[in-house]
Amino acid sequence: MLLYFYIVKTSLEVLEKLSGRNIKIFLISNPEEFLARRLDYFNDCPFEKASLKFDSKIDSDCKIIKNGKGFHILIGGNALCANNNKVITCSNKMDKWIISSNSIGFTFKKNKLCLNFENRNLELKECTQDANQLFDFLTIPHFISCLEDNSFNQPIDEKQMNKEIKKLEFLNEANDNLTKLIDEKKPINSFEDFAAKTFSKPEDKKKAKKLAKLGKLWSWGNRPKWKFPSINFLDFICPS
């Protein structure tokens, strides 16, 4: 009984610490793929699994937000709700879910049923604690969230961007005031570009050079893939 109480208390502490933070949610049976929302899907349930490889049509950032004895669950910015035991995105009020710990992972419960992922769909089913109902969490390091908030990692419509740049260059001619705007419109294609635009002020030149040297650690076009074992060296651009 004391061991059970300790396990429950510990799991609640874990959930409370995760509340409100950016996290990833994954199935225990497939830890390499995370629950995500398709950005180009507008029906009731746009949720599926996705890898961490950069994809402009997928948002796998999640949150659990404690509210009383329950939690709101957000996947890709949309909260999970249930309508007649069908999982849908919340329109106004967010539903509360009970998150319970198991010997392995967690279950998400609503109306005494468990959240289940099967055939690329989230649905509510009778609780069986099988692999499709066991989830766990991965916290996102602060510096990753900070870097992803910058424009270099946003999806770019290059054709549209080039049209805008050509228009500005045509208007620019001898107008130096538009030069800065043109530079801002140009997509960032390298770590050096990112460093130059992030630290454009004269007093930040040394910092820009220091950041540019980190380009060798960066796999451009994908999510960050760091070879260096420590993340402390990025504190100067994403202070914790």
Tab-separated table of C-alpha atoms in Angstrom:
chain	number	residue	atom	x	y	z
A	1	MET	CA	0.000	0.000	0.000
A	2	LEU	CA	2.811	2.408	0.895
A	3	LEU	CA	4.622	1.567	-2.359
A	4	TYR	CA	1.421	2.223	-4.353
A	5	PHE	CA	0.962	5.559	-2.567
A	6	TYR	CA	4.571	6.512	-3.344
A	7	ILE	CA	4.200	5.602	-7.038
A	8	VAL	CA	0.953	7.601	-7.362
A	9	LYS	CA	2.443	10.588	-5.524
A	10	THR	CA	5.569	10.493	-7.692
A	11	SER	CA	3.585	10.310	-10.954
A	12	LEU	CA	1.410	13.254	-9.890
A	13	GLU	CA	4.528	15.288	-9.166
A	14	VAL	CA	5.851	14.429	-12.633
A	15	LEU	CA	2.600	15.522	-14.289
A	16	GLU	CA	2.467	18.751	-12.300
A	17	LYS	CA	6.028	19.601	-13.360
A	18	LEU	CA	5.091	18.959	-17.003
A	19	SER	CA	1.946	21.093	-16.797
A	20	GLY	CA	2.116	24.026	-19.204
A	21	ARG	CA	5.492	23.051	-20.695
A	22	ASN	CA	6.152	22.254	-24.350
A	23	ILE	CA	6.418	18.475	-24.595
A	24	LYS	CA	6.084	15.611	-27.062
A	25	ILE	CA	3.622	12.767	-26.454
A	26	PHE	CA	4.426	9.342	-27.861
A	27	LEU	CA	3.097	5.797	-27.772
A	28	ILE	CA	5.158	3.448	-25.632
A	29	SER	CA	5.041	0.935	-28.488
A	30	ASN	CA	6.609	3.400	-30.957
A	31	PRO	CA	8.798	5.991	-29.189
A	32	GLU	CA	10.224	7.363	-32.454
A	33	GLU	CA	6.919	8.900	-33.539
A	34	PHE	CA	4.935	11.551	-31.705
A	35	LEU	CA	1.296	12.588	-31.581
A	36	ALA	CA	0.811	15.504	-33.943
A	37	ARG	CA	-1.786	17.606	-35.743
A	38	ARG	CA	-1.955	17.901	-39.513
A	39	LEU	CA	-2.036	21.593	-40.363
A	40	ASP	CA	-3.802	20.986	-43.691
A	41	TYR	CA	-6.595	18.779	-42.282
A	42	PHE	CA	-9.762	20.551	-41.163
A	43	ASN	CA	-12.159	17.785	-40.117
A	44	ASP	CA	-13.019	16.776	-36.553
A	45	CYS	CA	-9.892	14.772	-35.755
A	46	PRO	CA	-6.712	15.936	-37.524
A	47	PHE	CA	-4.420	14.022	-35.167
A	48	GLU	CA	-1.889	11.383	-36.168
A	49	LYS	CA	1.699	10.292	-35.492
A	50	ALA	CA	4.769	11.962	-36.937
A	51	SER	CA	8.537	11.781	-36.632
A	52	LEU	CA	10.614	14.722	-35.424
A	53	LYS	CA	11.959	15.338	-38.923
A	54	PHE	CA	10.962	18.828	-39.996
A	55	ASP	CA	7.614	18.821	-41.815
A	56	SER	CA	5.765	22.064	-42.482
A	57	LYS	CA	2.413	20.226	-42.537
A	58	ILE	CA	2.779	18.712	-39.061
A	59	ASP	CA	2.808	20.235	-35.565
A	60	SER	CA	3.872	17.812	-32.825
A	61	ASP	CA	4.286	20.337	-29.996
A	62	CYS	CA	2.007	19.300	-27.134
A	63	LYS	CA	0.995	20.478	-23.686
A	64	ILE	CA	-0.857	19.090	-20.693
A	65	ILE	CA	-2.374	21.792	-18.487
A	66	LYS	CA	-3.520	20.916	-14.982
A	67	ASN	CA	-7.037	22.067	-14.077
A	68	GLY	CA	-8.284	20.762	-10.746
A	69	LYS	CA	-8.046	16.977	-10.707
A	70	GLY	CA	-7.849	16.749	-14.481
A	71	PHE	CA	-5.726	17.988	-17.369
A	72	HIS	CA	-6.379	19.713	-20.662
A	73	ILE	CA	-4.463	17.986	-23.470
A	74	LEU	CA	-3.238	20.051	-26.428
A	75	ILE	CA	-1.712	18.547	-29.559
A	76	GLY	CA	-0.321	20.942	-32.141
A	77	GLY	CA	-2.161	23.841	-30.549
A	78	ASN	CA	-5.591	22.134	-30.581
A	79	ALA	CA	-7.140	20.798	-27.384
A	80	LEU	CA	-8.636	17.296	-27.289
A	81	CYS	CA	-12.360	16.966	-26.601
A	82	ALA	CA	-14.804	14.071	-26.724
A	83	ASN	CA	-18.233	14.077	-28.361
A	84	ASN	CA	-20.249	10.883	-27.975
A	85	ASN	CA	-16.976	9.097	-27.223
A	86	LYS	CA	-15.457	10.388	-30.456
A	87	VAL	CA	-12.205	12.365	-30.178
A	88	ILE	CA	-12.469	15.814	-31.780
A	89	THR	CA	-10.758	19.198	-31.511
A	90	CYS	CA	-12.290	21.518	-28.922
A	91	SER	CA	-14.233	24.439	-30.330
A	92	ASN	CA	-14.914	26.517	-27.213
A	93	LYS	CA	-14.587	24.862	-23.803
A	94	MET	CA	-11.724	22.408	-23.281
A	95	ASP	CA	-12.482	18.988	-21.804
A	96	LYS	CA	-10.696	17.630	-18.750
A	97	TRP	CA	-8.890	14.303	-18.994
A	98	ILE	CA	-7.715	12.033	-16.208
A	99	ILE	CA	-4.080	11.052	-16.713
A	100	SER	CA	-3.249	7.866	-14.812
A	101	SER	CA	0.147	6.237	-14.397
A	102	ASN	CA	0.741	2.559	-15.045
A	103	SER	CA	3.716	0.297	-14.513
A	104	ILE	CA	4.761	1.524	-17.978
A	105	GLY	CA	3.592	4.885	-19.257
A	106	PHE	CA	0.327	6.763	-18.776
A	107	THR	CA	-3.284	6.430	-19.920
A	108	PHE	CA	-5.589	9.340	-20.809
A	109	LYS	CA	-9.167	8.739	-19.642
A	110	LYS	CA	-12.475	10.416	-20.448
A	111	ASN	CA	-15.980	9.122	-19.647
A	112	LYS	CA	-14.347	5.998	-18.115
A	113	LEU	CA	-12.861	5.184	-21.523
A	114	CYS	CA	-9.217	5.411	-22.598
A	115	LEU	CA	-7.612	7.356	-25.403
A	116	ASN	CA	-6.584	4.845	-28.048
A	117	PHE	CA	-4.427	5.305	-31.149
A	118	GLU	CA	-5.136	2.854	-33.935
A	119	ASN	CA	-5.147	3.011	-37.736
A	120	ARG	CA	-3.832	6.598	-37.629
A	121	ASN	CA	-6.803	7.689	-35.531
A	122	LEU	CA	-7.301	8.810	-31.953
A	123	GLU	CA	-10.445	7.350	-30.430
A	124	LEU	CA	-11.992	6.439	-27.086
A	125	LYS	CA	-12.210	2.742	-26.262
A	126	GLU	CA	-12.669	0.484	-23.284
A	127	CYS	CA	-9.558	0.595	-21.104
A	128	THR	CA	-7.413	-2.488	-21.679
A	129	GLN	CA	-3.905	-1.071	-21.028
A	130	ASP	CA	-2.705	-2.515	-24.311
A	131	ALA	CA	0.081	-0.886	-26.329
A	132	ASN	CA	-2.291	1.455	-28.196
A	133	GLN	CA	-3.376	3.102	-24.931
A	134	LEU	CA	-0.030	3.628	-23.191
A	135	PHE	CA	1.615	7.010	-23.696
A	136	ASP	CA	4.645	8.809	-22.313
A	137	PHE	CA	6.167	12.269	-22.476
A	138	LEU	CA	9.361	13.826	-23.773
A	139	THR	CA	10.307	17.300	-22.606
A	140	ILE	CA	11.636	19.707	-25.229
A	141	PRO	CA	14.955	21.338	-24.248
A	142	HIS	CA	14.553	25.089	-23.838
A	143	PHE	CA	17.079	25.980	-26.525
A	144	ILE	CA	15.215	23.863	-29.128
A	145	SER	CA	11.960	25.729	-28.429
A	146	CYS	CA	13.834	29.011	-28.601
A	147	LEU	CA	15.458	28.225	-31.947
A	148	GLU	CA	12.211	26.912	-33.442
A	149	ASP	CA	10.514	30.218	-32.600
A	150	ASN	CA	12.845	31.977	-35.059
A	151	SER	CA	11.800	32.547	-38.648
A	152	PHE	CA	14.524	30.361	-40.188
A	153	ASN	CA	12.597	27.222	-39.252
A	154	GLN	CA	9.250	28.350	-40.648
A	155	PRO	CA	7.869	26.885	-43.865
A	156	ILE	CA	8.623	29.147	-46.839
A	157	ASP	CA	6.690	29.505	-50.081
A	158	GLU	CA	9.785	30.249	-52.187
A	159	LYS	CA	7.909	31.208	-55.375
A	160	GLN	CA	5.791	33.757	-53.529
A	161	MET	CA	8.825	34.981	-51.612
A	162	ASN	CA	10.802	35.515	-54.836
A	163	LYS	CA	7.908	37.467	-56.373
A	164	GLU	CA	7.808	39.785	-53.372
A	165	ILE	CA	11.569	40.282	-53.477
A	166	LYS	CA	11.505	41.137	-57.214
A	167	LYS	CA	8.723	43.676	-56.637
A	168	LEU	CA	10.679	45.303	-53.839
A	169	GLU	CA	13.887	45.365	-55.892
A	170	PHE	CA	12.015	47.004	-58.783
A	171	LEU	CA	10.594	49.652	-56.445
A	172	ASN	CA	13.906	50.053	-54.684
A	173	GLU	CA	16.012	51.321	-57.592
A	174	ALA	CA	17.699	54.247	-55.832
A	175	ASN	CA	15.696	54.046	-52.622
A	176	ASP	CA	18.037	52.869	-49.869
A	177	ASN	CA	15.177	52.730	-47.354
A	178	LEU	CA	13.850	49.553	-48.963
A	179	THR	CA	17.159	47.688	-48.815
A	180	LYS	CA	16.594	46.500	-45.251
A	181	LEU	CA	13.060	45.336	-46.088
A	182	ILE	CA	14.356	43.348	-49.072
A	183	ASP	CA	16.979	41.673	-46.883
A	184	GLU	CA	14.308	40.750	-44.333
A	185	LYS	CA	12.170	39.147	-47.040
A	186	LYS	CA	14.937	36.922	-48.334
A	187	PRO	CA	14.691	33.362	-46.927
A	188	ILE	CA	17.445	32.196	-44.601
A	189	ASN	CA	19.404	29.425	-46.276
A	190	SER	CA	22.327	28.894	-43.937
A	191	PHE	CA	23.399	29.108	-40.330
A	192	GLU	CA	25.564	32.104	-41.258
A	193	ASP	CA	22.493	33.934	-42.610
A	194	PHE	CA	20.656	33.186	-39.377
A	195	ALA	CA	23.571	34.523	-37.305
A	196	ALA	CA	23.831	37.704	-39.387
A	197	LYS	CA	20.106	38.466	-39.190
A	198	THR	CA	19.736	37.563	-35.528
A	199	PHE	CA	22.638	39.765	-34.460
A	200	SER	CA	22.598	42.620	-36.976
A	201	LYS	CA	23.536	45.415	-34.568
A	202	PRO	CA	27.183	46.558	-34.560
A	203	GLU	CA	27.592	45.702	-30.870
A	204	ASP	CA	26.511	42.102	-31.604
A	205	LYS	CA	29.070	41.393	-34.360
A	206	LYS	CA	31.289	39.277	-32.090
A	207	LYS	CA	28.290	37.265	-30.991
A	208	ALA	CA	27.264	36.738	-34.634
A	209	LYS	CA	30.737	35.432	-35.506
A	210	LYS	CA	30.668	33.086	-32.521
A	211	LEU	CA	27.256	31.779	-33.529
A	212	ALA	CA	28.284	31.359	-37.179
A	213	LYS	CA	31.044	28.977	-36.089
A	214	LEU	CA	28.343	26.648	-34.767
A	215	GLY	CA	27.112	26.091	-38.331
A	216	LYS	CA	29.167	22.902	-38.538
A	217	LEU	CA	26.981	21.404	-35.803
A	218	TRP	CA	23.735	22.119	-37.653
A	219	SER	CA	21.940	19.943	-40.204
A	220	TRP	CA	20.229	22.663	-42.220
A	221	GLY	CA	16.632	22.055	-43.370
A	222	ASN	CA	15.852	19.530	-40.625
A	223	ARG	CA	15.308	19.741	-36.931
A	224	PRO	CA	18.433	20.479	-34.938
A	225	LYS	CA	20.931	17.597	-34.922
A	226	TRP	CA	23.696	18.498	-32.527
A	227	LYS	CA	26.984	16.628	-32.410
A	228	PHE	CA	28.283	18.495	-29.381
A	229	PRO	CA	27.412	16.698	-26.107
A	230	SER	CA	26.501	19.847	-24.173
A	231	ILE	CA	23.790	22.428	-24.848
A	232	ASN	CA	25.256	25.041	-22.511
A	233	PHE	CA	27.128	26.698	-25.367
A	234	LEU	CA	23.784	27.938	-26.756
A	235	ASP	CA	22.819	29.797	-23.591
A	236	PHE	CA	24.028	33.077	-25.084
A	237	ILE	CA	21.301	33.012	-27.768
A	238	CYS	CA	18.575	31.166	-25.837
A	239	PRO	CA	19.172	31.947	-22.155
A	240	SER	CA	17.284	29.659	-19.801
